[in-house]
Coordinates of C-alpha atoms and ligand atoms in Angstrom, one line a residue:
M1 CA 24.3 -48.3 59.6
V2 CA 24.5 -48.4 63.2
E3 CA 21.3 -47.5 65.4
T4 CA 23.0 -44.9 68.1
V5 CA 19.7 -43.6 69.7
Q6 CA 16.3 -45.1 69.4
W7 CA 13.0 -44.9 71.0
I8 CA 11.7 -48.7 71.4
D9 CA 8.4 -49.5 73.6
N10 CA 8.6 -46.5 75.6
C11 CA 12.4 -46.8 76.4
V12 CA 15.4 -44.9 75.0
V13 CA 17.9 -47.6 73.6
L14 CA 21.4 -46.8 73.3
I15 CA 24.5 -48.4 71.8
D16 CA 27.0 -48.3 74.7
Q17 CA 30.0 -46.3 73.2
T18 CA 32.0 -46.9 76.4
R19 CA 32.2 -50.6 75.2
L20 CA 33.0 -50.1 71.4
P21 CA 34.8 -51.7 69.9
L22 CA 35.1 -54.7 72.1
E23 CA 31.7 -55.2 72.5
E24 CA 28.4 -54.1 70.8
L25 CA 25.9 -53.6 73.9
Y26 CA 22.8 -51.6 73.8
V27 CA 21.7 -50.0 77.3
T28 CA 17.9 -49.5 77.8
C29 CA 16.9 -46.4 79.6
R30 CA 13.7 -46.3 81.3
S31 CA 13.5 -43.0 83.3
F32 CA 14.8 -39.6 82.3
Q33 CA 17.4 -39.9 85.0
E34 CA 18.9 -43.0 83.4
V35 CA 19.1 -40.9 80.2
A36 CA 20.9 -38.3 82.1
D37 CA 23.4 -40.7 83.3
A38 CA 24.2 -42.1 79.8
I39 CA 24.9 -38.7 78.4
R40 CA 27.1 -37.9 81.4
G41 CA 28.8 -41.2 81.4
M42 CA 29.4 -40.9 77.6
V43 CA 27.2 -44.0 76.9
V44 CA 25.9 -41.7 74.2
R45 CA 28.1 -38.9 73.0
G46 CA 28.6 -36.3 69.9
A47 CA 26.5 -33.2 69.8
P48 CA 23.7 -34.4 67.8
A49 CA 23.2 -37.4 69.3
I50 CA 23.2 -35.9 72.8
G51 CA 20.7 -33.5 71.6
V52 CA 18.3 -36.6 70.3
A53 CA 18.8 -38.5 73.6
A54 CA 17.9 -35.6 75.9
A55 CA 14.6 -35.1 73.7
M56 CA 13.9 -38.7 74.5
G57 CA 14.9 -38.2 77.9
V58 CA 12.3 -35.2 78.3
A59 CA 9.9 -37.4 76.5
L60 CA 10.5 -40.3 79.0
G61 CA 10.4 -37.9 81.8
V62 CA 6.9 -36.5 80.8
L63 CA 5.5 -40.0 80.2
H64 CA 6.2 -41.1 83.7
A65 CA 5.9 -38.0 85.9
P66 CA 2.8 -38.2 88.0
E67 CA 0.1 -36.0 86.6
P68 CA -0.8 -33.6 89.3
D69 CA 2.9 -32.6 89.5
L70 CA 3.5 -32.6 85.7
D71 CA 4.3 -28.9 85.5
S72 CA 7.2 -28.9 88.3
Q73 CA 8.4 -32.2 87.2
F74 CA 8.9 -30.9 83.8
E75 CA 11.2 -28.3 85.0
T76 CA 13.3 -31.0 87.1
I77 CA 13.4 -33.4 83.9
C78 CA 14.8 -30.6 81.8
D79 CA 17.3 -29.2 84.5
T80 CA 18.7 -32.5 85.0
L81 CA 19.1 -33.3 81.6
A82 CA 20.8 -29.8 80.9
A83 CA 23.2 -30.2 83.8
T84 CA 24.8 -33.4 82.2
R85 CA 27.5 -31.9 79.7
P86 CA 28.1 -28.0 79.3
T87 CA 29.6 -27.7 75.7
A88 CA 27.7 -29.2 73.0
V89 CA 24.7 -26.7 72.6
N90 CA 22.7 -29.4 70.8
L91 CA 21.7 -30.6 74.2
F92 CA 20.1 -27.1 75.2
W93 CA 18.7 -26.8 71.8
A94 CA 16.8 -30.1 72.0
I95 CA 15.5 -29.4 75.5
E96 CA 14.4 -26.0 74.5
R97 CA 12.5 -27.5 71.5
M98 CA 10.6 -29.8 73.7
R99 CA 10.0 -27.0 76.4
R100 CA 8.4 -25.0 73.5
L101 CA 6.3 -28.0 72.4
Y102 CA 5.1 -28.7 76.3
Q103 CA 4.3 -25.2 76.8
K104 CA 2.0 -25.1 73.7
L105 CA 0.5 -28.2 74.8
R106 CA -0.4 -26.8 78.3
G107 CA -4.1 -27.5 79.3
R108 CA -4.7 -30.5 76.9
P109 CA -5.5 -34.1 78.2
V110 CA -2.3 -35.6 79.9
V111 CA -2.3 -38.4 77.8
D112 CA -2.1 -36.2 74.7
I113 CA 0.7 -34.2 76.0
R114 CA 2.7 -37.3 76.5
R115 CA 1.9 -38.6 73.0
W116 CA 3.0 -35.7 71.4
M117 CA 6.1 -35.1 73.5
I118 CA 7.2 -38.6 72.2
E119 CA 6.3 -37.7 68.6
E120 CA 8.5 -34.7 68.8
A121 CA 11.5 -36.5 70.2
R122 CA 11.1 -39.1 67.6
L123 CA 10.8 -36.4 64.9
I124 CA 14.1 -34.8 66.3
R125 CA 15.7 -38.1 65.7
E126 CA 14.6 -38.4 62.2
E127 CA 15.4 -35.0 61.2
D128 CA 19.0 -35.4 62.5
I129 CA 19.3 -38.1 59.9
A130 CA 18.0 -36.2 57.2
I131 CA 20.2 -33.2 58.2
C132 CA 23.5 -35.1 58.2
R133 CA 22.5 -36.5 54.5
A134 CA 22.1 -32.8 53.5
I135 CA 25.8 -31.7 55.2
G136 CA 27.0 -34.7 53.1
R137 CA 25.6 -33.7 49.9
H138 CA 26.8 -29.9 50.7
G139 CA 30.2 -31.0 51.8
A140 CA 31.0 -34.1 49.1
A141 CA 31.9 -31.3 46.5
L142 CA 34.6 -29.8 48.7
V143 CA 36.4 -33.3 49.1
P144 CA 39.2 -33.7 46.6
D145 CA 39.3 -36.9 44.6
G146 CA 41.8 -39.6 45.3
R147 CA 42.9 -38.0 48.2
T148 CA 43.0 -39.0 52.0
V149 CA 40.9 -37.0 54.5
L150 CA 42.1 -36.5 58.0
T151 CA 39.4 -36.5 60.7
H152 CA 39.6 -36.0 64.5
C153 CA 37.2 -37.5 67.2
N154 CA 34.1 -39.4 66.1
A155 CA 31.6 -37.3 64.1
G156 CA 29.8 -40.0 62.4
A157 CA 26.8 -42.1 62.9
L158 CA 27.7 -42.9 66.4
A159 CA 27.7 -39.1 67.1
T160 CA 24.3 -38.3 65.4
A161 CA 21.1 -40.2 64.8
G162 CA 22.6 -41.7 61.8
Y163 CA 25.1 -41.0 59.0
G164 CA 27.2 -38.4 60.7
T165 CA 28.4 -34.9 60.0
A166 CA 32.0 -35.1 59.2
L167 CA 32.1 -38.7 58.4
G168 CA 28.8 -38.0 56.4
V169 CA 30.6 -35.8 54.2
I170 CA 33.2 -38.5 53.6
R171 CA 30.3 -41.0 53.0
A172 CA 28.7 -38.8 50.6
A173 CA 31.8 -37.9 48.5
I174 CA 32.4 -41.7 48.3
E175 CA 28.8 -42.4 47.1
S176 CA 29.3 -39.5 44.5
G177 CA 32.0 -41.7 42.9
K178 CA 35.2 -40.1 44.4
R179 CA 37.9 -42.5 45.6
V180 CA 38.6 -41.2 49.4
D181 CA 40.4 -43.0 52.2
V182 CA 40.5 -41.8 55.7
F183 CA 43.0 -41.0 58.5
A184 CA 41.5 -41.2 62.0
D185 CA 43.3 -39.5 64.8
E186 CA 43.0 -41.7 67.6
T187 CA 41.7 -38.7 70.0
R188 CA 43.0 -39.3 73.5
P189 CA 42.2 -39.6 76.1
F190 CA 38.6 -41.1 75.4
L191 CA 39.8 -42.6 72.0
Q192 CA 37.0 -41.8 70.0
G193 CA 39.0 -41.9 66.9
A194 CA 40.4 -45.3 67.4
R195 CA 37.3 -46.9 69.0
L196 CA 34.5 -45.4 67.2
T197 CA 35.4 -43.7 64.0
V198 CA 37.7 -46.8 62.9
W199 CA 35.0 -49.2 63.7
E200 CA 32.0 -47.4 62.2
L201 CA 34.1 -46.7 59.1
Q202 CA 35.1 -50.5 58.9
Q203 CA 31.4 -51.4 58.9
D204 CA 31.0 -49.5 55.7
G205 CA 34.1 -50.8 54.2
I206 CA 35.7 -47.2 53.9
P207 CA 39.4 -47.7 54.1
T208 CA 40.8 -46.0 57.2
T209 CA 44.0 -45.7 58.6
L210 CA 44.6 -45.0 62.5
I211 CA 47.3 -42.6 63.5
T212 CA 48.2 -41.1 67.1
D213 CA 47.3 -37.6 67.6
N214 CA 50.9 -36.5 67.5
M215 CA 51.2 -37.9 63.9
A216 CA 48.8 -35.5 62.4
G217 CA 51.3 -32.7 61.9
H218 CA 53.9 -35.1 60.1
F219 CA 51.0 -36.3 57.6
L220 CA 49.9 -32.9 57.0
K221 CA 53.2 -31.7 56.1
S222 CA 53.8 -34.6 54.0
G223 CA 51.2 -33.7 51.4
R224 CA 49.2 -36.8 51.7
I225 CA 46.2 -35.3 53.3
G226 CA 43.7 -33.7 50.8
C227 CA 41.6 -32.1 53.5
V228 CA 40.6 -32.3 56.8
V229 CA 37.0 -32.6 58.0
V230 CA 35.8 -32.5 61.8
G231 CA 32.5 -32.1 63.5
A232 CA 31.6 -29.1 66.3
D233 CA 30.0 -29.1 69.5
R234 CA 29.4 -25.2 69.3
I235 CA 30.0 -22.5 66.9
A236 CA 30.0 -19.1 68.1
S237 CA 28.6 -16.3 65.7
N238 CA 32.1 -15.4 64.4
G239 CA 32.6 -18.8 63.2
D240 CA 34.9 -20.1 66.2
V241 CA 34.4 -23.6 66.7
A242 CA 34.5 -25.9 69.8
N243 CA 35.2 -29.4 69.2
K244 CA 37.1 -32.2 70.5
I245 CA 40.3 -31.4 72.5
G246 CA 43.1 -31.5 69.7
T247 CA 41.0 -30.0 66.9
Y248 CA 42.8 -26.7 67.3
S249 CA 46.2 -28.2 67.0
V250 CA 45.0 -30.0 63.8
A251 CA 43.5 -26.7 62.3
V252 CA 46.8 -24.8 63.1
L253 CA 48.9 -27.6 61.3
A254 CA 46.6 -27.8 58.4
H255 CA 46.7 -23.9 57.9
E256 CA 50.7 -24.0 58.1
N257 CA 50.7 -26.6 55.5
N258 CA 47.8 -25.1 53.2
V259 CA 45.4 -28.2 53.8
P260 CA 41.9 -27.2 53.6
F261 CA 40.3 -27.4 57.2
F262 CA 36.4 -28.1 57.0
V263 CA 33.8 -28.1 59.9
A264 CA 30.7 -30.2 59.3
A265 CA 27.7 -29.4 61.5
P266 CA 24.0 -28.7 61.7
I267 CA 22.6 -25.4 62.1
S268 CA 21.5 -26.5 65.5
T269 CA 25.3 -26.5 66.7
L270 CA 25.4 -22.7 66.0
D271 CA 25.2 -20.5 69.0
L272 CA 24.7 -17.0 67.5
T273 CA 24.2 -15.7 70.9
L274 CA 27.8 -15.7 71.7
A275 CA 30.1 -13.3 70.0
S276 CA 33.2 -15.4 70.1
G277 CA 34.3 -19.0 70.9
D278 CA 36.0 -17.3 74.2
Q279 CA 32.5 -17.5 75.8
I280 CA 32.0 -21.3 74.9
P281 CA 32.0 -23.3 78.2
I282 CA 34.6 -26.0 78.1
E283 CA 33.7 -29.3 79.8
Q284 CA 36.5 -30.6 82.4
R285 CA 36.2 -34.2 82.8
A286 CA 37.5 -36.8 85.1
A287 CA 41.4 -37.3 85.7
A288 CA 41.0 -41.2 85.4
E289 CA 40.1 -40.6 81.6
V290 CA 43.9 -39.3 81.1
T291 CA 45.6 -41.6 83.6
H292 CA 43.7 -45.0 82.6
V293 CA 43.0 -46.4 79.3
F294 CA 40.0 -48.9 79.4
G295 CA 40.6 -49.1 83.2
H296 CA 44.3 -49.8 83.0
A297 CA 46.4 -47.2 84.7
V298 CA 49.2 -45.6 82.3
A299 CA 50.5 -43.2 84.6
P300 CA 51.7 -43.2 88.3
D301 CA 49.3 -43.2 91.4
G302 CA 48.8 -39.3 92.3
T303 CA 49.7 -37.9 88.9
M304 CA 48.4 -34.3 88.4
V305 CA 46.0 -34.1 85.6
E306 CA 44.1 -31.5 83.2
N307 CA 41.2 -32.9 81.3
P308 CA 39.7 -30.2 79.2
A309 CA 37.2 -32.3 76.8
F310 CA 37.0 -29.5 74.1
D311 CA 39.1 -26.6 72.5
V312 CA 38.2 -23.6 70.7
T313 CA 39.6 -23.2 66.9
P314 CA 39.6 -19.6 65.7
A315 CA 37.5 -18.9 62.8
R316 CA 40.6 -18.0 60.8
Y317 CA 41.7 -21.4 60.5
V318 CA 38.2 -22.6 59.3
S319 CA 38.2 -22.9 55.7
A320 CA 34.5 -23.6 55.5
I321 CA 31.5 -24.5 57.5
I322 CA 29.3 -27.1 56.0
T323 CA 25.7 -27.1 57.3
E324 CA 22.5 -28.6 56.0
Q325 CA 21.6 -25.2 54.7
G326 CA 24.7 -24.8 52.5
V327 CA 28.5 -24.0 53.1
A328 CA 29.4 -21.0 54.9
R329 CA 32.5 -19.1 54.3
A330 CA 34.3 -16.0 56.0
P331 CA 33.2 -13.7 57.2
Y332 CA 31.2 -16.1 59.3
T333 CA 29.3 -13.2 61.1
E334 CA 27.3 -12.7 57.9
S335 CA 27.2 -16.1 56.3
L336 CA 26.3 -18.1 59.5
K337 CA 23.7 -15.8 60.1
R338 CA 22.2 -16.1 56.5
L339 CA 22.2 -19.8 56.9
A340 CA 20.6 -19.8 60.3
G341 CA 17.9 -17.6 59.2
A342 CA 16.8 -20.0 56.2
V343 CA 15.8 -22.6 58.7
Y344 CA 12.2 -23.0 59.7
Q345 CA 11.7 -24.7 62.9
K346 CA 9.3 -27.5 62.8
S347 CA 7.5 -29.6 65.2
V348 CA 4.8 -32.2 65.4
T349 CA 1.4 -31.1 64.4
V350 CA -0.9 -30.5 67.1
P351 CA -4.4 -30.7 66.0
G352 CA -6.4 -27.4 66.6
D353 CA -3.2 -25.6 67.2
T354 CA -3.0 -22.2 65.1
T355 CA 0.0 -20.8 66.4
Ligands
MRU1 O1 33.0 -35.8 73.9 P1 32.3 -36.1 72.6 O2 32.7 -37.5 72.2 O3 30.8 -36.0 73.1 O4 32.8 -35.3 71.7 C1 32.3 -35.6 70.3 C2 32.9 -34.5 69.5 O5 33.9 -33.7 69.7 C3 32.5 -34.5 68.1 O6 33.3 -34.0 67.1 C4 31.3 -33.4 68.0 O7 30.3 -33.5 69.1 C5 30.5 -33.5 66.6 S1 29.8 -34.9 66.4 C6 28.9 -34.8 65.1

């Protein structure tokens, strides 16, 4: 399995997702600013992977901050990482978890603070892999045997610390003995489907067919697609789902053609402070992602561009939300709250701590 985010020799090592599938390169981040640049620049992307990278970025910042300024530097580190991308709530969840531990450690020797912050970031990474496996186990039962699964963007090992959410469900279905193949939307403008989903499923030998985004309706109508499984960047308490731009169109087309539309995401992707998806901030990205592909212009100079990176799918189009705690169904206001309430927030064990 590909290693997306790693902590090696007090550095954060990321597979460069801007270069895949042409080159398999690894980027080594030696400071929290370099981690922030990597998140902003999509070297690492996908909501859970962004969260893990941010946690490691905080740990890296604490490791290198000069001791007398640690408290003030800590705020700068968190603010810098939080300002990278606005939509995936896992980023803020991970920073908040690191902040909680930091506050708990106040007054301890700096050498211990550094050690435990690093341990916490590594724990978040390990937990993410286990969470994806659990999502896979819960979701596998929903995937129809002998059918094609349509997915959008990349919600796989590359978007998490490993195994994936939506692709984790597909992997688990296959591991359980189901015969499943995958249709991957190319996912313009950044081509996460064509470049990343196809690449990572090929590594596992999972049969995968690439389609352009505008073909999804045709295949959903044809009866060939057994279900749709996608990931999420933020899920509001009513079950509205923010995910990669184009997800909403796929959901409406799935609904129109009676194809189940499943969302697979960890509990850390839930934002129960939001009443609906209307309140989810949508990242706007650079025009060049639309006018260019891999540095090559595909539109005339001076073209006016809109580039929202995400859209919101209303809960009424979502057949189920698959989490590590189980499967939520409508009404989501109740089911999501129930599943989220079952999560006990772990952190590293700090000797002498009784809270
Ligand atoms: O802009 P990206 O590539 O970070 O967007 C990724 C997605 O939209 C994924 O579907 C989502 O983060 C879920 S990843 C498990």
